[in-house]
C-alpha positions as YAML, in Angstrom:
chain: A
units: angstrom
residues:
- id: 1
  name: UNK
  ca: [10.06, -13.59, 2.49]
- id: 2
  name: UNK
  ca: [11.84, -10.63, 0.60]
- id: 3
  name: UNK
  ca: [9.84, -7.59, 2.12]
- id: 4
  name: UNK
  ca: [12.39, -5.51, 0.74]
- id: 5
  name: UNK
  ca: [10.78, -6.41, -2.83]
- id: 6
  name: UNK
  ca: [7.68, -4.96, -1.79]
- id: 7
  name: UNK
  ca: [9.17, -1.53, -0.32]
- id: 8
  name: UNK
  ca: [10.58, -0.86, -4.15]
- id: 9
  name: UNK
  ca: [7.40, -1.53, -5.59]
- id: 10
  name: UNK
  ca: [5.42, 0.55, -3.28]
- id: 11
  name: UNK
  ca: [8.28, 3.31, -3.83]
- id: 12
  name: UNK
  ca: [8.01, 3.08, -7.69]
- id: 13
  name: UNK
  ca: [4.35, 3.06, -8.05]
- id: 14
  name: UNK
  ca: [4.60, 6.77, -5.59]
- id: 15
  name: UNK
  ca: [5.23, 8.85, -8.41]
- id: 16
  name: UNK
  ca: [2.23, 7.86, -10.80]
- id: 17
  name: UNK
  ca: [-0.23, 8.28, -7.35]
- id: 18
  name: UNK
  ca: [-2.32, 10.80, -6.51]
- id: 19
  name: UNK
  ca: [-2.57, 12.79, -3.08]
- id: 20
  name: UNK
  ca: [-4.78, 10.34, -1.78]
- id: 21
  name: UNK
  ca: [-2.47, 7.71, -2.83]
- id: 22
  name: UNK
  ca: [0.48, 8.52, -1.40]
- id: 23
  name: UNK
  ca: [-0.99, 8.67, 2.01]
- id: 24
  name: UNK
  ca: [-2.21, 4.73, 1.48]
- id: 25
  name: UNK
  ca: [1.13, 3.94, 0.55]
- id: 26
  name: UNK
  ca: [2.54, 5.87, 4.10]
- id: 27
  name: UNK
  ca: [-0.02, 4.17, 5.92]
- id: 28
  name: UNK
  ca: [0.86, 0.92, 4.74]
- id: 29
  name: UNK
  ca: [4.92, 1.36, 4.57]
- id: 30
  name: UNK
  ca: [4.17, 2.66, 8.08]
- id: 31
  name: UNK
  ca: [1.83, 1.37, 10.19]
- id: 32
  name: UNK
  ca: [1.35, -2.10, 8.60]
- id: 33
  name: UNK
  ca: [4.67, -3.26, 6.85]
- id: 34
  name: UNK
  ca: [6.86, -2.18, 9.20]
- id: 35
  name: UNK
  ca: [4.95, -3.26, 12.49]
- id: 36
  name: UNK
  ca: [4.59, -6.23, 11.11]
- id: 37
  name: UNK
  ca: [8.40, -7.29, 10.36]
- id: 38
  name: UNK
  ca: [9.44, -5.45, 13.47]
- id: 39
  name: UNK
  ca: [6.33, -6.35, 16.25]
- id: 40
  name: UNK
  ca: [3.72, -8.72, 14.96]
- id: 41
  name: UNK
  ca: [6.41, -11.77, 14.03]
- id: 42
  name: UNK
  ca: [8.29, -11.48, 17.59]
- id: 43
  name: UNK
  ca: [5.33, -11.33, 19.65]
- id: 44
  name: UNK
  ca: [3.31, -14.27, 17.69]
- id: 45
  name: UNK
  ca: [6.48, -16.25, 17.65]
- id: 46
  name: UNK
  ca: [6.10, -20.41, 18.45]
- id: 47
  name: UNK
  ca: [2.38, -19.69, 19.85]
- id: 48
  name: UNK
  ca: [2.11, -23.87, 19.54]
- id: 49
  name: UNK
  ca: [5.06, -24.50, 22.53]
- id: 50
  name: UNK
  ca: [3.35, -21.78, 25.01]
- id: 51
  name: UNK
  ca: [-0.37, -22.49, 24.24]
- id: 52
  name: UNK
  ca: [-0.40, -24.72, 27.33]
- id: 53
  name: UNK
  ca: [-3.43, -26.69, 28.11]
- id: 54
  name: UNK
  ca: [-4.57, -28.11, 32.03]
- id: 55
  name: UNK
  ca: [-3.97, -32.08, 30.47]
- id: 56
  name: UNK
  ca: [-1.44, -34.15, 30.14]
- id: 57
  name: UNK
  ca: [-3.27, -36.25, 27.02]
- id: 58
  name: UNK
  ca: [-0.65, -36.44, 24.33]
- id: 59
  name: UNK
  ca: [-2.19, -34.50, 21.19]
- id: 60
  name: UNK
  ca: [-4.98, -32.69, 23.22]
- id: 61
  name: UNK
  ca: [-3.02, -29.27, 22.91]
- id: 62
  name: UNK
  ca: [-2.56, -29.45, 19.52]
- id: 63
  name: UNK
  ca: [-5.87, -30.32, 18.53]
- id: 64
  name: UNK
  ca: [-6.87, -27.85, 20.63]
- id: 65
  name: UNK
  ca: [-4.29, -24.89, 18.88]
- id: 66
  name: UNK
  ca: [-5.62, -26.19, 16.17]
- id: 67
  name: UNK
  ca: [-9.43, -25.52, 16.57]
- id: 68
  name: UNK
  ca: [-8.95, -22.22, 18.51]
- id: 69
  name: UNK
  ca: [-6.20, -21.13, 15.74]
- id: 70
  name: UNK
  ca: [-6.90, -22.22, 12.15]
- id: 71
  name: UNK
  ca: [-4.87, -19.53, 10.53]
- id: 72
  name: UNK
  ca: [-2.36, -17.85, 12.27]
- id: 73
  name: UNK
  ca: [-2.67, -14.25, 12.47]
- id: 74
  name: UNK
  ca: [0.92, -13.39, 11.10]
- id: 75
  name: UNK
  ca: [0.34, -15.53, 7.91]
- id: 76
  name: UNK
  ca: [-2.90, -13.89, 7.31]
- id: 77
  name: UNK
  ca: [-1.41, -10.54, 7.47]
- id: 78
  name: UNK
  ca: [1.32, -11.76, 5.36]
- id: 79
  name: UNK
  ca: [-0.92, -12.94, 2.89]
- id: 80
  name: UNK
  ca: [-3.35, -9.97, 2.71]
- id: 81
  name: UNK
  ca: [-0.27, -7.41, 2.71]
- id: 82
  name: UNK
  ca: [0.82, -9.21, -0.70]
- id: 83
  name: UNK
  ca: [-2.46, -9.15, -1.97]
- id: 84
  name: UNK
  ca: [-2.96, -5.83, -1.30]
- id: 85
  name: UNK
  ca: [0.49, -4.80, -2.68]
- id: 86
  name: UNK
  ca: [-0.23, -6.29, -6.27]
- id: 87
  name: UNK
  ca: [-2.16, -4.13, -8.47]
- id: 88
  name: UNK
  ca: [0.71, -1.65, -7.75]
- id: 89
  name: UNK
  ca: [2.74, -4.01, -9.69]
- id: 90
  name: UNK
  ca: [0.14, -3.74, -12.18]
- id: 91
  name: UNK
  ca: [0.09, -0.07, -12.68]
- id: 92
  name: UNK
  ca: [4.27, 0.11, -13.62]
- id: 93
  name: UNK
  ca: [3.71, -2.96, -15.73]
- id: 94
  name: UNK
  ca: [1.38, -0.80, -17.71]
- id: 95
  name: UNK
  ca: [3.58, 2.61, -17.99]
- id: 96
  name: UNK
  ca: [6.22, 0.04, -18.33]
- id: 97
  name: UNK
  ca: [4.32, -1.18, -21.50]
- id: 98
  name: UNK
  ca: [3.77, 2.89, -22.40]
- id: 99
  name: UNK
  ca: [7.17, 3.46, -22.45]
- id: 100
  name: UNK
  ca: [8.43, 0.24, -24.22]
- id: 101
  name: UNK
  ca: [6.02, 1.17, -27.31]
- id: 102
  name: UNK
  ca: [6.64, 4.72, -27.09]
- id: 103
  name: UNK
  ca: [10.33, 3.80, -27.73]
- id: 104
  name: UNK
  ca: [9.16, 1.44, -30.41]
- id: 105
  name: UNK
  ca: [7.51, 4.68, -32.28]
- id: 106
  name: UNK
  ca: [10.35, 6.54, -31.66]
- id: 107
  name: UNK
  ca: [12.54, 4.23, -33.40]
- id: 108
  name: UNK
  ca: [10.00, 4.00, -35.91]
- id: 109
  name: UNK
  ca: [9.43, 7.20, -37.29]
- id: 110
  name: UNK
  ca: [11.88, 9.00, -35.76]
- id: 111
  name: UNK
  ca: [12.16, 11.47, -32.65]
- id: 112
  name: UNK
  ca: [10.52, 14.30, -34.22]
- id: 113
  name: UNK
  ca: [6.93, 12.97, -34.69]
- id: 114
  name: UNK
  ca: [5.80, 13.81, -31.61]
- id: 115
  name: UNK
  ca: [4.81, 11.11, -29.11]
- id: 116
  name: UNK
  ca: [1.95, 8.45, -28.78]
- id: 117
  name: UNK
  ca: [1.70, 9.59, -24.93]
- id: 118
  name: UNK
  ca: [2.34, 13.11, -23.82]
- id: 119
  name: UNK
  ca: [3.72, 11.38, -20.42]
- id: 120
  name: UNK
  ca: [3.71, 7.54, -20.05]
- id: 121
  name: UNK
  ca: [3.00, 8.10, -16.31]
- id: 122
  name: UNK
  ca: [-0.09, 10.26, -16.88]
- id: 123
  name: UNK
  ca: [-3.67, 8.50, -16.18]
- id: 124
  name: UNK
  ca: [-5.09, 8.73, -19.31]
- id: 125
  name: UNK
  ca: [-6.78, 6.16, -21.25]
- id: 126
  name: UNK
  ca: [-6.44, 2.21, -20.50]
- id: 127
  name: UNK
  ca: [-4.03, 3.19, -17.57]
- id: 128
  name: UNK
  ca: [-6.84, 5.28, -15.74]
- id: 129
  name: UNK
  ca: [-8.89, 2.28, -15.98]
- id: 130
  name: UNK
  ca: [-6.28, 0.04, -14.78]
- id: 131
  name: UNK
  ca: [-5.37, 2.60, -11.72]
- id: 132
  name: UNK
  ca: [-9.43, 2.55, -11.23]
- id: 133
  name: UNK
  ca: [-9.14, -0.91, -11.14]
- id: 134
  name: UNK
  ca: [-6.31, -1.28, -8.90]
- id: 135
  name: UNK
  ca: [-8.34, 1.14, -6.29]
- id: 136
  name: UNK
  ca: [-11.21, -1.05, -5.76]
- id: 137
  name: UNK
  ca: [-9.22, -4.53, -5.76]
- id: 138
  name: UNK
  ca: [-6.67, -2.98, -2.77]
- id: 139
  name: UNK
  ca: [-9.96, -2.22, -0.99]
- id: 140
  name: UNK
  ca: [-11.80, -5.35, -1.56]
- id: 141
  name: UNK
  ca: [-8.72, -7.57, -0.43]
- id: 142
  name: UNK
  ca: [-8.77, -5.61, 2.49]
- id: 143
  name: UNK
  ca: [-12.47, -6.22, 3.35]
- id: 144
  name: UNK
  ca: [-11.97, -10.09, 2.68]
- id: 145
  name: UNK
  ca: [-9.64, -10.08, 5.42]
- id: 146
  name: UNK
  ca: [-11.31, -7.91, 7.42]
- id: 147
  name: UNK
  ca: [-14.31, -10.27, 7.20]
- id: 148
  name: UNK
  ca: [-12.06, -13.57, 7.51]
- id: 149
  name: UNK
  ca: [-10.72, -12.18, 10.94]
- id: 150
  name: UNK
  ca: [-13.83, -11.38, 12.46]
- id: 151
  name: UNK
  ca: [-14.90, -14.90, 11.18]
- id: 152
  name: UNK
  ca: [-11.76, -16.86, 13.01]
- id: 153
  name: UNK
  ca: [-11.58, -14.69, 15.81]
- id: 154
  name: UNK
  ca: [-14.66, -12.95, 17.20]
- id: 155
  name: UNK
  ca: [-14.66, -9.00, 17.73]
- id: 156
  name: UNK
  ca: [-10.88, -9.81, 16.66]
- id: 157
  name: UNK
  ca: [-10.14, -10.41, 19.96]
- id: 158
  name: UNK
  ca: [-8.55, -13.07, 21.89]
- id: 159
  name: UNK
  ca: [-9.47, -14.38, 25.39]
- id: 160
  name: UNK
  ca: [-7.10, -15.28, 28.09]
- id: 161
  name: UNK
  ca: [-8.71, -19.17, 28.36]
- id: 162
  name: UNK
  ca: [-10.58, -21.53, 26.12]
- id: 163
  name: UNK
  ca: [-12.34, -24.24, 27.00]
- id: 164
  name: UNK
  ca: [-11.84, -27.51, 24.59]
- id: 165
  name: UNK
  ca: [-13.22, -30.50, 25.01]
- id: 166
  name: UNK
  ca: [-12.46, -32.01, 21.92]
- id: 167
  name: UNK
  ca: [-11.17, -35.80, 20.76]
- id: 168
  name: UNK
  ca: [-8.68, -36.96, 22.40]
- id: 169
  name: UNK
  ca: [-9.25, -34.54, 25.28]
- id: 170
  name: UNK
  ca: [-10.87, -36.94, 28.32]
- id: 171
  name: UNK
  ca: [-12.88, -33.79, 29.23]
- id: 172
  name: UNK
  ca: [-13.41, -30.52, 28.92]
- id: 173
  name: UNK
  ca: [-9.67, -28.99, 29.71]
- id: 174
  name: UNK
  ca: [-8.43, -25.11, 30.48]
- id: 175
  name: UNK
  ca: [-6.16, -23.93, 27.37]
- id: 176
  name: UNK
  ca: [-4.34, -20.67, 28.15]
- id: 177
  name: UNK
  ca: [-3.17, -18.35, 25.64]
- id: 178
  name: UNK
  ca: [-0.07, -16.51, 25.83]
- id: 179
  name: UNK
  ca: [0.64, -12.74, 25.74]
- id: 180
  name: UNK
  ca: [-3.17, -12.30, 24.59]
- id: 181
  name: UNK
  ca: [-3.53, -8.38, 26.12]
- id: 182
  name: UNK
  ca: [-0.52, -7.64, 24.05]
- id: 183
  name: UNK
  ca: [-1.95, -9.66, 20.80]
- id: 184
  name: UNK
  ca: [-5.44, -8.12, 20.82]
- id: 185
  name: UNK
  ca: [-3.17, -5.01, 20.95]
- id: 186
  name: UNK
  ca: [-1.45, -5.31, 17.56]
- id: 187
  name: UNK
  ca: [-4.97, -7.37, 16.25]
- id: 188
  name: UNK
  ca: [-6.70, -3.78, 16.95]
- id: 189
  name: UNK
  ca: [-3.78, -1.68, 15.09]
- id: 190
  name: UNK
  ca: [-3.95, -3.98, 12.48]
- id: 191
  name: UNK
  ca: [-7.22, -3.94, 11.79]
- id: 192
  name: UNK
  ca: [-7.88, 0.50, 12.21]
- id: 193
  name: UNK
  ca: [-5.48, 0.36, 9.74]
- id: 194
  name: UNK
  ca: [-6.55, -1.88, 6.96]
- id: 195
  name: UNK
  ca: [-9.80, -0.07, 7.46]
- id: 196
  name: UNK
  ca: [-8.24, 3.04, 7.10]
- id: 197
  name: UNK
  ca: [-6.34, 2.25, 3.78]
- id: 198
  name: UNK
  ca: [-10.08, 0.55, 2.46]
- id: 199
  name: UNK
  ca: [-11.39, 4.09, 3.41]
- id: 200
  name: UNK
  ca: [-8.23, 5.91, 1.15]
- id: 201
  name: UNK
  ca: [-8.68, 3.95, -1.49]
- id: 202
  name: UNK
  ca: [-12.28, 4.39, -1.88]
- id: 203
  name: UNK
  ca: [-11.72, 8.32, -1.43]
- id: 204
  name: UNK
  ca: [-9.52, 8.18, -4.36]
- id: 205
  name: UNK
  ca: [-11.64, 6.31, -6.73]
- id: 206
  name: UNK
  ca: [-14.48, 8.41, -6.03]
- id: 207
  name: UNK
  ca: [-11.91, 11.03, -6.25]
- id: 208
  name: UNK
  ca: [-10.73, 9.89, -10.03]
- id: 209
  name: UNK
  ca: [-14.07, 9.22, -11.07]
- id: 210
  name: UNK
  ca: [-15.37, 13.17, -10.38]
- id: 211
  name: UNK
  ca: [-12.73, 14.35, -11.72]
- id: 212
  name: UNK
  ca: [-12.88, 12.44, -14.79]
- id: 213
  name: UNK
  ca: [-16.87, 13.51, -14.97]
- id: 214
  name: UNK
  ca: [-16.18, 17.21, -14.59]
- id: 215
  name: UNK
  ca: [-13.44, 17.07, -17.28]
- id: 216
  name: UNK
  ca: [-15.53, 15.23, -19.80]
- id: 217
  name: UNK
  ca: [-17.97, 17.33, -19.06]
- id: 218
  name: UNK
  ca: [-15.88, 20.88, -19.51]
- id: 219
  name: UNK
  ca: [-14.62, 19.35, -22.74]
- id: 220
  name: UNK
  ca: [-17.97, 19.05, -23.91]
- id: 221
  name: UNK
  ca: [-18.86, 22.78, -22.86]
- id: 222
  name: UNK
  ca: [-16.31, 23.77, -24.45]
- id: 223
  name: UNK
  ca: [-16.75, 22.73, -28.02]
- id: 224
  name: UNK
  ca: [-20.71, 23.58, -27.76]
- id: 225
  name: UNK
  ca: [-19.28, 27.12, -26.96]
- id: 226
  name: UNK
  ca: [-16.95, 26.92, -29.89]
- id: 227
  name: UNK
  ca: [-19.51, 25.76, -32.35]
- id: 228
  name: UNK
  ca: [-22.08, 28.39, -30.95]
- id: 229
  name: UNK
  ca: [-19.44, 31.41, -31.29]
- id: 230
  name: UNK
  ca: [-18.50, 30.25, -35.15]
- id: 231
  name: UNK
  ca: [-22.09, 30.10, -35.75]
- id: 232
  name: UNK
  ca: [-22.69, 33.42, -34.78]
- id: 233
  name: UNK
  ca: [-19.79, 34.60, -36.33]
- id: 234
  name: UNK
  ca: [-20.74, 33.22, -40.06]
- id: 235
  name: UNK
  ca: [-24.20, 34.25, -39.24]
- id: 236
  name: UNK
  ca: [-23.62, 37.92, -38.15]
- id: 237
  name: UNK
  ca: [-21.07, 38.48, -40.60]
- id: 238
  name: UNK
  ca: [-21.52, 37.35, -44.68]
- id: 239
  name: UNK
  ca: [-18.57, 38.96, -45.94]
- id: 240
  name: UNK
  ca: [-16.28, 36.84, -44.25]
- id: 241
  name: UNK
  ca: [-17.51, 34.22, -46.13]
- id: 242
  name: UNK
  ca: [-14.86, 32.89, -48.93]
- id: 243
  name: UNK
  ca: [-16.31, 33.88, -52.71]
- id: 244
  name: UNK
  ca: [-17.46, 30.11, -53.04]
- id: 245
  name: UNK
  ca: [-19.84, 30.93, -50.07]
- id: 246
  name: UNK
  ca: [-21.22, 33.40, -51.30]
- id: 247
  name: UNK
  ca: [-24.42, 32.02, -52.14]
- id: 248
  name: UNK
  ca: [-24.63, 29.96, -48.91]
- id: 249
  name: UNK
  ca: [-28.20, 30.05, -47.38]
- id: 250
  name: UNK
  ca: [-28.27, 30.14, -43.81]
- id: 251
  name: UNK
  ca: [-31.55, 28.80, -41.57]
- id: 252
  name: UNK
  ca: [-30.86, 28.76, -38.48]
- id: 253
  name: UNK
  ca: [-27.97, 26.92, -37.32]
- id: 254
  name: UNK
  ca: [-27.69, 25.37, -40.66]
- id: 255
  name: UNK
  ca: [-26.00, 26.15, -43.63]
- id: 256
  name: UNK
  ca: [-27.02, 25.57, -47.06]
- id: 257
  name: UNK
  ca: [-24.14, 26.07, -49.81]
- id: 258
  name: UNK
  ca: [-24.97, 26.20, -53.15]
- id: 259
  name: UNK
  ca: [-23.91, 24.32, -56.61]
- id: 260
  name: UNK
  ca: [-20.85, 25.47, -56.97]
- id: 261
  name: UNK
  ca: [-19.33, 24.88, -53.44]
- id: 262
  name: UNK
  ca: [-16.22, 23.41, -52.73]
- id: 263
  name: UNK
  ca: [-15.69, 21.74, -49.51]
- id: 264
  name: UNK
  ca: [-12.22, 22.17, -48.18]
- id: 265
  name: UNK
  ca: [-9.76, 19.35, -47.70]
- id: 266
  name: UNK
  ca: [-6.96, 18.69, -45.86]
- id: 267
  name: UNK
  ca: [-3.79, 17.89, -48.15]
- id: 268
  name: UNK
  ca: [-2.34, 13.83, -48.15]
- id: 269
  name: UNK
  ca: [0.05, 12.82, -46.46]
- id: 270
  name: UNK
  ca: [2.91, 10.60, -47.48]
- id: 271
  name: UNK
  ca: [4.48, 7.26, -45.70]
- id: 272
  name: UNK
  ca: [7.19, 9.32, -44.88]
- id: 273
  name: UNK
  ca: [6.00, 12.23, -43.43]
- id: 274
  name: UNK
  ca: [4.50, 12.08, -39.36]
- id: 275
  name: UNK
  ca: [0.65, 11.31, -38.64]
- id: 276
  name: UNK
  ca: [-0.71, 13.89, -36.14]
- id: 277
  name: UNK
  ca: [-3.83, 11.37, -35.49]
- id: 278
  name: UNK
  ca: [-1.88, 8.67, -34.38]
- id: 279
  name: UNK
  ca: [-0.45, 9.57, -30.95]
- id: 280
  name: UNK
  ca: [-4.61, 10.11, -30.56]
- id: 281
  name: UNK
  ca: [-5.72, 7.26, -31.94]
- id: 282
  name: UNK
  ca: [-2.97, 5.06, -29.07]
- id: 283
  name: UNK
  ca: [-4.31, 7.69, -26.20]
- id: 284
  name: UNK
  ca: [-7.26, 6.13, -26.64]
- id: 285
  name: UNK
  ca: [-6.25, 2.47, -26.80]
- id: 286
  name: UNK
  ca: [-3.14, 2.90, -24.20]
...
């Protein structure tokens, strides 16, 4: 298994991540990805060979390893770490896709009409959903697994003897587990920090979402401030009125023009001139 694959994805995903983010992605560089290839896989090892059992039944240990050890605990961690890395492969496919059309624009029409996204990286739009998105799946994987351990191995512990009296054993035999004070050690580690990343991602998305709220929110305040200051502007002072607006009648907050009013438009454009509304118009859909 390439784990240097994952390391360069983690990397390149850093730099579109927020505070929050980063410190998942040193948790998990850190504590799990790196105990893992250096600890977890040495001290795991051939488990089958020393899980030795008080019999000398051909097949009773191994039916035995087999009960007491469904999954391995190095696989599962395996797994789940790959799991967990994917929607970060997700988010640079996506400003991967921002920058591949902004290029296509750019050829298009040229490199002075502006840009479709101010910065390809920023979450804005269909990539703040997909980070969003990427939040809550991370954390969910990690629960999963949290839930499957607990399920295979109670209190995500291991004991220092089973009993198994299971077909072909002739009774009920002793099985003795190897290393198991230094297993439930790494089991422990393993698990604080999964919980701990489930805990950073879930700060984050709350994190995105409030700040998302309060922005939406100023925006709005804003333009009810600008429409209430032009308001008061027209309505405090006629003469800046243009001579078609003369014989505007105002009620309120609403303006009544007369006859011979003449709304004012905004000149064509031409194929060959830039669109302003466009970059917009793919902020929205991007």
């Amino acid at each position: 298994m390439n784990w240097g694959f994952f390391e360069g994805l983690l990397s390149g995903v850093n730099k579109y991540s927020t505070a929050f983010g980063r410190i998942w992605l040193s948790v998990v560089f850190i504590f799990r990805l790196l105990v893992y290839i250096v600890a977890a896989e040495k001290v795991w090892g051939d488990d089958q060979k020393e899980f030795d059992c008080n019999t000398e039944q051909p097949g009773c240990p191994n039916v035995c390893f087999d009960h007491f050890f469904p999954v391995y605990h190095v696989r599962l961690w395996a797994l789940q770490l790959i799991l967990v890395t994917c929607p970060s492969l997700l988010v640079i496919m996506h400003v991967a896709y921002r920058e591949a059309k902004e290029k296509r624009y750019k050829a298009k029409y040229g490199e002075n009409c502006g840009r479709i996204f101010p910065e390809a990286g920023k979450k804005r739009g269909g990539l703040w959903w997909t980070y969003l998105f990427s939040l809550i799946f991370k954390a969910a994987v990690d629960v999963v697994f949290l839930f499957i351990f607990q399920h295979i191995y109670p209190n995500y512990t291991l004991p220092s003897v089973v009993k198994c009296n299971l077909d072909p054993c002739p009774n009920i035999v002793d099985c003795y587990i190897s290393k198991p004070t230094e297993k439930n050690i790494f089991t422990i580690f393993m698990v604080t920090t999964a919980c701990i990343c489930v805990l950073l991602s879930l700060i984050e998305a709350f994190y995105l979402i409030t700040k998302r709220c309060k922005e939406g929110l100023q925006d709005r305040s804003d333009r009810h401030r600008r429409h209430h200051n032009d308001t008061i502007i027209c309505k405090r002072d006629p003469g800046s009125l243009s001579p078609n607006q003369e014989d505007s009648i105002e009620v309120g907050v609403q303006v009544f023009h007369g006859s011979d009013y003449k709304p004012v438009t905004a000149p064509l454009t031409t194929k060959s001139q830039c669109s302003e509304m466009m970059p917009l118009k793919h902020e929205k859909l991007g």
